[in-house]
Short mmCIF file of C-alpha atoms in Angstrom, two decimals:
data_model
loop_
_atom_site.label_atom_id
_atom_site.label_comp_id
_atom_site.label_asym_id
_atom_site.label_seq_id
_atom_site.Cartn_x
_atom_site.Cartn_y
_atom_site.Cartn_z
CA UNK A 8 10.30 -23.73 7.57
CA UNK A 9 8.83 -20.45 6.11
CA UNK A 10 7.42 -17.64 8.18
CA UNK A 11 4.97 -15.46 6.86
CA UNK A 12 5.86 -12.02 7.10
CA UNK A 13 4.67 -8.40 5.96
CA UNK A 14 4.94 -9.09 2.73
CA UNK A 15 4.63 -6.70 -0.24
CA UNK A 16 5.22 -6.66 -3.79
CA UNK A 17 8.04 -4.21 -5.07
CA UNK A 18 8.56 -3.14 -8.55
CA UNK A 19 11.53 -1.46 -9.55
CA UNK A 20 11.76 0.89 -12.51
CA UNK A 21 14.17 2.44 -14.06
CA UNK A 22 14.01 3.84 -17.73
CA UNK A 23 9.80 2.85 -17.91
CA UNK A 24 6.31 3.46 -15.78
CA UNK A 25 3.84 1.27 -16.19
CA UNK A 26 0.65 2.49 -15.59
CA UNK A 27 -1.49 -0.67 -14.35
CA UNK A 28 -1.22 -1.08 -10.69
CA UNK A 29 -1.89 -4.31 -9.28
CA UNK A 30 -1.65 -6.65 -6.26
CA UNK A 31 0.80 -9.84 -7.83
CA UNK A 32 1.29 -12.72 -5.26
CA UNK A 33 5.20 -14.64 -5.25
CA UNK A 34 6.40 -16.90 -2.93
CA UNK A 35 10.14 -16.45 -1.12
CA UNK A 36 12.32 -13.29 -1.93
CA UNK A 37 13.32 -13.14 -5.53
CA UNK A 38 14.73 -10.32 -7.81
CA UNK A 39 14.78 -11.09 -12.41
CA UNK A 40 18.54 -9.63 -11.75
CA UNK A 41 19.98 -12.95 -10.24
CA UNK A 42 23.59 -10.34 -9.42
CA UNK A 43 21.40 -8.90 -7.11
CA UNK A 44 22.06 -5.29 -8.25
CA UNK A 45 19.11 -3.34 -6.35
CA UNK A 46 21.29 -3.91 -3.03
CA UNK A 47 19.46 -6.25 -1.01
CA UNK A 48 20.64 -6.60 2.07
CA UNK A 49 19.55 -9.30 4.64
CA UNK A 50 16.50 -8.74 6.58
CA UNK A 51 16.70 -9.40 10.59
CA UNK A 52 15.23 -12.15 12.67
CA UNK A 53 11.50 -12.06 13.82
CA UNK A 54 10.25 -9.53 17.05
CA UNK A 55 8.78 -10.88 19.78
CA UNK A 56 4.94 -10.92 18.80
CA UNK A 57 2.86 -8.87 20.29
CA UNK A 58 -0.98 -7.76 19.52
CA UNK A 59 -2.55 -6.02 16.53
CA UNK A 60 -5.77 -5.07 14.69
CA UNK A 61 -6.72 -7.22 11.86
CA UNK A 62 -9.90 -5.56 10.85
CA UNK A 63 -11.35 -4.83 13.68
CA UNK A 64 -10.21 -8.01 15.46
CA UNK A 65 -7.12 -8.24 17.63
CA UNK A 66 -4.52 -10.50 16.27
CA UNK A 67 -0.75 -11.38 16.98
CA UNK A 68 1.57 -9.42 14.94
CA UNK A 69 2.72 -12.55 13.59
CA UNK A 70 -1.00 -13.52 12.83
CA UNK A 71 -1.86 -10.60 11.13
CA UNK A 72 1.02 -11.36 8.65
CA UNK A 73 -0.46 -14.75 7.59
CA UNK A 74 -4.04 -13.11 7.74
CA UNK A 75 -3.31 -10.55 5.24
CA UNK A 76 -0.95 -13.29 3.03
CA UNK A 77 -3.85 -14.87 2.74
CA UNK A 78 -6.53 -12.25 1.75
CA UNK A 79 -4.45 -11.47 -1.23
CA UNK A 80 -3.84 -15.39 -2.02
CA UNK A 81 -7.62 -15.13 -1.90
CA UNK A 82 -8.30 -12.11 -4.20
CA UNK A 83 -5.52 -11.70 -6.99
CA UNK A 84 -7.23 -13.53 -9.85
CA UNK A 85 -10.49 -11.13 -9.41
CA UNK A 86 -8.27 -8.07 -8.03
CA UNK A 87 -9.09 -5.83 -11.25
CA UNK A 88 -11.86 -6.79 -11.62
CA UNK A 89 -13.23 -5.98 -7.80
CA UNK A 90 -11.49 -2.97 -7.98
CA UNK A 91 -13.82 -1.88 -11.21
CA UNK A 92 -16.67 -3.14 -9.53
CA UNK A 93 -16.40 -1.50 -6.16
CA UNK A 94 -15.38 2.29 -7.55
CA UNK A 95 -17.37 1.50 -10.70
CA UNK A 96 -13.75 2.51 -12.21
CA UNK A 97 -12.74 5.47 -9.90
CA UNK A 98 -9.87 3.94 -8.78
CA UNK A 99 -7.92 3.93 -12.66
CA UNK A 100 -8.30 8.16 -12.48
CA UNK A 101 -7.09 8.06 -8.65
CA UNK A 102 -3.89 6.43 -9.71
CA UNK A 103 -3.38 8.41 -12.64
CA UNK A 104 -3.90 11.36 -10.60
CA UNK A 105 -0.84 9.76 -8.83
CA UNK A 106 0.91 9.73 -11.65
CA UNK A 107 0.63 13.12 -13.00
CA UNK A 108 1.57 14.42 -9.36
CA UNK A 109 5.37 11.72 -10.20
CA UNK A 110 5.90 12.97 -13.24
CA UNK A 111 8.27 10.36 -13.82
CA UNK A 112 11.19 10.99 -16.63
CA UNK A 113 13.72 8.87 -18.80
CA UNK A 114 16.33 7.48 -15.86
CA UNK A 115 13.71 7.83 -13.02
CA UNK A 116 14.75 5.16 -10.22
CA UNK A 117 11.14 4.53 -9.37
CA UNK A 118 10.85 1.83 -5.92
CA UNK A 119 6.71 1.08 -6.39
CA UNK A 120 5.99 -1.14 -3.33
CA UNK A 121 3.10 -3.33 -2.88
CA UNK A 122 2.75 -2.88 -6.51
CA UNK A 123 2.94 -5.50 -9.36
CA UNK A 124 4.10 -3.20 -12.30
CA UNK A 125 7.90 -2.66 -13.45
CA UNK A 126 11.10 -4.41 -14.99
CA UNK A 127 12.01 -6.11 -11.85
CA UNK A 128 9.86 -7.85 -8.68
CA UNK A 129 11.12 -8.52 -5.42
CA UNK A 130 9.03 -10.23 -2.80
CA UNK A 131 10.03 -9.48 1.13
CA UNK A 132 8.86 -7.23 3.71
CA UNK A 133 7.91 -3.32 3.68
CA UNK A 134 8.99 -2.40 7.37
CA UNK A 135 12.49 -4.05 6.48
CA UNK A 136 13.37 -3.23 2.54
CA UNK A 137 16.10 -5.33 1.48
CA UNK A 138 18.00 -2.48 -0.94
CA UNK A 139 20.86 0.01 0.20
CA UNK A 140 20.21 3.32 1.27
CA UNK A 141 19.82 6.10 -0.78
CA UNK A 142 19.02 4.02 -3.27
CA UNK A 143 15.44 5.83 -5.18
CA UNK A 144 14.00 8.93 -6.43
CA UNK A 145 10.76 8.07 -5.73
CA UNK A 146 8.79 5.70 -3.24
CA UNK A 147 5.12 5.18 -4.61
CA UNK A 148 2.93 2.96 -2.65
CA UNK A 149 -0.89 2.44 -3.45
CA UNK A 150 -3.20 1.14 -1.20
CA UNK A 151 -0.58 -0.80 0.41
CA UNK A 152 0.62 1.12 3.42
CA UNK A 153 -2.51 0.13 4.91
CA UNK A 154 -2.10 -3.75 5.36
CA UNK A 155 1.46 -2.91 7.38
CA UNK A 156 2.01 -4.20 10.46
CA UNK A 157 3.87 -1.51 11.49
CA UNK A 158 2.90 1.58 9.26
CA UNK A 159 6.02 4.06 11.31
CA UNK A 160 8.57 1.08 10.66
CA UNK A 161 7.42 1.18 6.67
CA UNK A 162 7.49 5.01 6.35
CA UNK A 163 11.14 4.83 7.94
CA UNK A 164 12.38 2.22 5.45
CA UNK A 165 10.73 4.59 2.53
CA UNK A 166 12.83 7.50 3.86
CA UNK A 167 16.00 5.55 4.44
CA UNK A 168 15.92 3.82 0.46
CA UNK A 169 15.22 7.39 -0.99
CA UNK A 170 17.67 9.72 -2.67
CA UNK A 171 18.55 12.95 -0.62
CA UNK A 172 15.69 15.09 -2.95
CA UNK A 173 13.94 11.96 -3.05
CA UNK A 174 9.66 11.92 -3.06
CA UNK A 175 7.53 9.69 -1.26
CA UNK A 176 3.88 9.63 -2.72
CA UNK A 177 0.74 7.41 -1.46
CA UNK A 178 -2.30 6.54 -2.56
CA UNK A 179 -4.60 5.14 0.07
CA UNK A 180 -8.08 5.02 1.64
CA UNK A 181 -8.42 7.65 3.94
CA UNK A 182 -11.59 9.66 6.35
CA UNK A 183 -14.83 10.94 4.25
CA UNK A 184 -15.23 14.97 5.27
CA UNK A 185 -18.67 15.35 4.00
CA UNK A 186 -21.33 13.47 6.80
CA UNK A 187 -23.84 12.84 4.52
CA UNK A 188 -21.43 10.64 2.05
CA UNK A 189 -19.41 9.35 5.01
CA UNK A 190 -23.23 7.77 6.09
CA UNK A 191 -24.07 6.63 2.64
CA UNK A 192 -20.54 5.38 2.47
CA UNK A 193 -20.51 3.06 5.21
CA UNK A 194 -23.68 1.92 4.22
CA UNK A 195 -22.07 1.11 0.84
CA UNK A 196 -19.01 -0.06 2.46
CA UNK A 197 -20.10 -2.53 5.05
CA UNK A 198 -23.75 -3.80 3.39
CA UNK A 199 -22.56 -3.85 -0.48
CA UNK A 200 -18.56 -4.18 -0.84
CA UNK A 201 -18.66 -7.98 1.17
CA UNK A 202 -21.37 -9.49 -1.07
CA UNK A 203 -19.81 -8.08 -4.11
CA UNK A 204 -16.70 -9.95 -3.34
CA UNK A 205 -19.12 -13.15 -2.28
CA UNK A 206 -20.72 -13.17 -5.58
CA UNK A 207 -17.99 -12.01 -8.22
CA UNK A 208 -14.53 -13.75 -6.13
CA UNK A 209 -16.32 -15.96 -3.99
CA UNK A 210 -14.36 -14.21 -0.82
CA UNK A 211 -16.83 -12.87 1.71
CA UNK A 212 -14.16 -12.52 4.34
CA UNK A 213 -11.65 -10.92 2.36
CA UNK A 214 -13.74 -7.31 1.86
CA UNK A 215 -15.21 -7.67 4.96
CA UNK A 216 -11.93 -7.17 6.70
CA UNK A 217 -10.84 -4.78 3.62
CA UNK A 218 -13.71 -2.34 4.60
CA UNK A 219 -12.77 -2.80 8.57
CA UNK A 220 -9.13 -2.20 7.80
CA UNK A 221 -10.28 1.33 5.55
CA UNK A 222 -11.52 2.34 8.76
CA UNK A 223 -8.78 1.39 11.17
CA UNK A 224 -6.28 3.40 9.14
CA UNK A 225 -5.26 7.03 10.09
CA UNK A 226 -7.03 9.78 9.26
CA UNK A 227 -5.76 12.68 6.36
CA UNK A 228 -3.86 14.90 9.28
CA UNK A 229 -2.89 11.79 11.59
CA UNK A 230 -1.31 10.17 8.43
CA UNK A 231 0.45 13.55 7.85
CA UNK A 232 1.85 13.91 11.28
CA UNK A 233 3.23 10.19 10.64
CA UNK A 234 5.05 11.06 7.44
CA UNK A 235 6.51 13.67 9.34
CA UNK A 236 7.61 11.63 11.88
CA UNK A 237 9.48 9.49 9.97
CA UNK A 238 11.80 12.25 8.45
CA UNK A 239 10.06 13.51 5.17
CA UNK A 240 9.62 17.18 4.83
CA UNK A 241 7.26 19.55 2.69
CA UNK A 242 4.42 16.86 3.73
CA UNK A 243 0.97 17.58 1.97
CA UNK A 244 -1.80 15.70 1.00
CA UNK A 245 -4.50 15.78 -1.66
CA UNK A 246 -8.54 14.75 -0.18
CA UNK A 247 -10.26 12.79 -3.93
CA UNK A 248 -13.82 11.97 -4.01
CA UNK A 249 -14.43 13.68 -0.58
CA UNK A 250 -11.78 12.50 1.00
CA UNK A 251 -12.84 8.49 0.12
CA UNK A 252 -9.35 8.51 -0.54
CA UNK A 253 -6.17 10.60 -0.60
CA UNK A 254 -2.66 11.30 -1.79
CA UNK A 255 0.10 12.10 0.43
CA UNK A 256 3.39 13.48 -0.39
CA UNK A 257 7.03 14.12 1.32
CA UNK A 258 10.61 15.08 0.07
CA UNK A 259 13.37 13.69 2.06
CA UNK A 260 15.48 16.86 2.83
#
């Protein structure tokens, strides 16, 4: 019987960047190479559960899995469209802001997880990436990072796939610095963002625990320190829109 696990959409690229980043939804673990050539390699057997945040409930690891699963079951078909709706389009010039700090090139080996762009998908889990090491020259992951069980597992597994010179780059919600906008903000966040999804995807639930999980998630220095942690050097981040969200960067050295 399937398990639900941390699941996240991967999109390899090699020669070609899309630019349209989007949430995609597969079931099982599948690569369009059927030789396998990315490198999978097997992924282990399930941890012990033990307890989480979903939101700002307190889940089983192995709940939160399925939880999440299922929020993006819920939301793909009106993804885009939320996404315009909620930023009122801010989120298209925060990605391309990501892209401009890539600068990807003809020949780039590109690993863009949680994604839904690229020549190649593979469905499986972020904390355990089924591809050899060494493997990338750069890791992108956009608001992603944040629906990981274990966010210090996934940040390993992004420094273990890169090249030696390798980047790591991530767009994702982060902590308002201005008190006035972090107010109007949560007012935005918590009163607006749940009845938008209500009345244009018919998912309540969905933002509700979307807004809870923005702020569960590690501040701009806190993330930092992580990145750190998990081998990357040169670590620096980028505060856009007053810090609504941000981009972090690492080299693995």
């Amino acid at each position: 019987m399937a398990t639900h696990r941390s699941c996240a959409l991967w999109s390899y690229c090699g020669r070609r960047w899309s630019r349209v980043m989007r949430c995609c939804r597969l079931s099982g673990l599948c690569s369009s190479w059927p030789s396998g050539p990315l490198g999978a390699r097997h992924l282990s057997q399930e941890k012990p559960a033990t307890e989480t945040h979903f939101g700002f409930e307190t889940v089983s690891e192995e709940e939160k899995r399925g939880k999440v699963y299922h929020v993006f079951e819920s939301v793909a078909k009106k993804y885009d469209v939320m996404n315009d709706m909620m930023s009122l389009g801010i989120h298209r010039i925060w990605k391309d802001l990501l892209l401009c700090k890539m600068r990807p090139f003809p020949g780039t080996q590109l690993l863009d997880v949680a994604g839904g762009t690229g020549l190649a998908w593979v469905l499986g889990d972020a904390e355990e990436l089924p591809f050899d090491d060494d493997k990338f020259d750069v890791y992108t992951i956009a608001f992603g990072i944040r629906n990981v069980t274990h966010i210090d597992q996934a940040l390993q597994e992004a420094h273990r796939v890169l090249k030696p010179g390798g980047r790591f780059l991530c767009l994702e919600f982060s902590q308002v610095n201005n008190p006035l906008i972090s107010r109007l903000y949560d007012l935005y966040s918590f009163q607006v963002i749940p009845v938008l999804g209500e009345v244009i995807a018919g998912d309540w639930k969905s933002y509700q625990y979307l807004v809870e999980s923005i702020r569960q998630f590690p501040s701009q220095e806190e993330f930092r320190e992580m990145i750190e942690d998990a081998g990357f050097e040169k670590v620096t981040y980028e505060s856009l829109t007053s810090g609504i969200v941000a981009i972090h960067s690492g080299f693995k050295l």
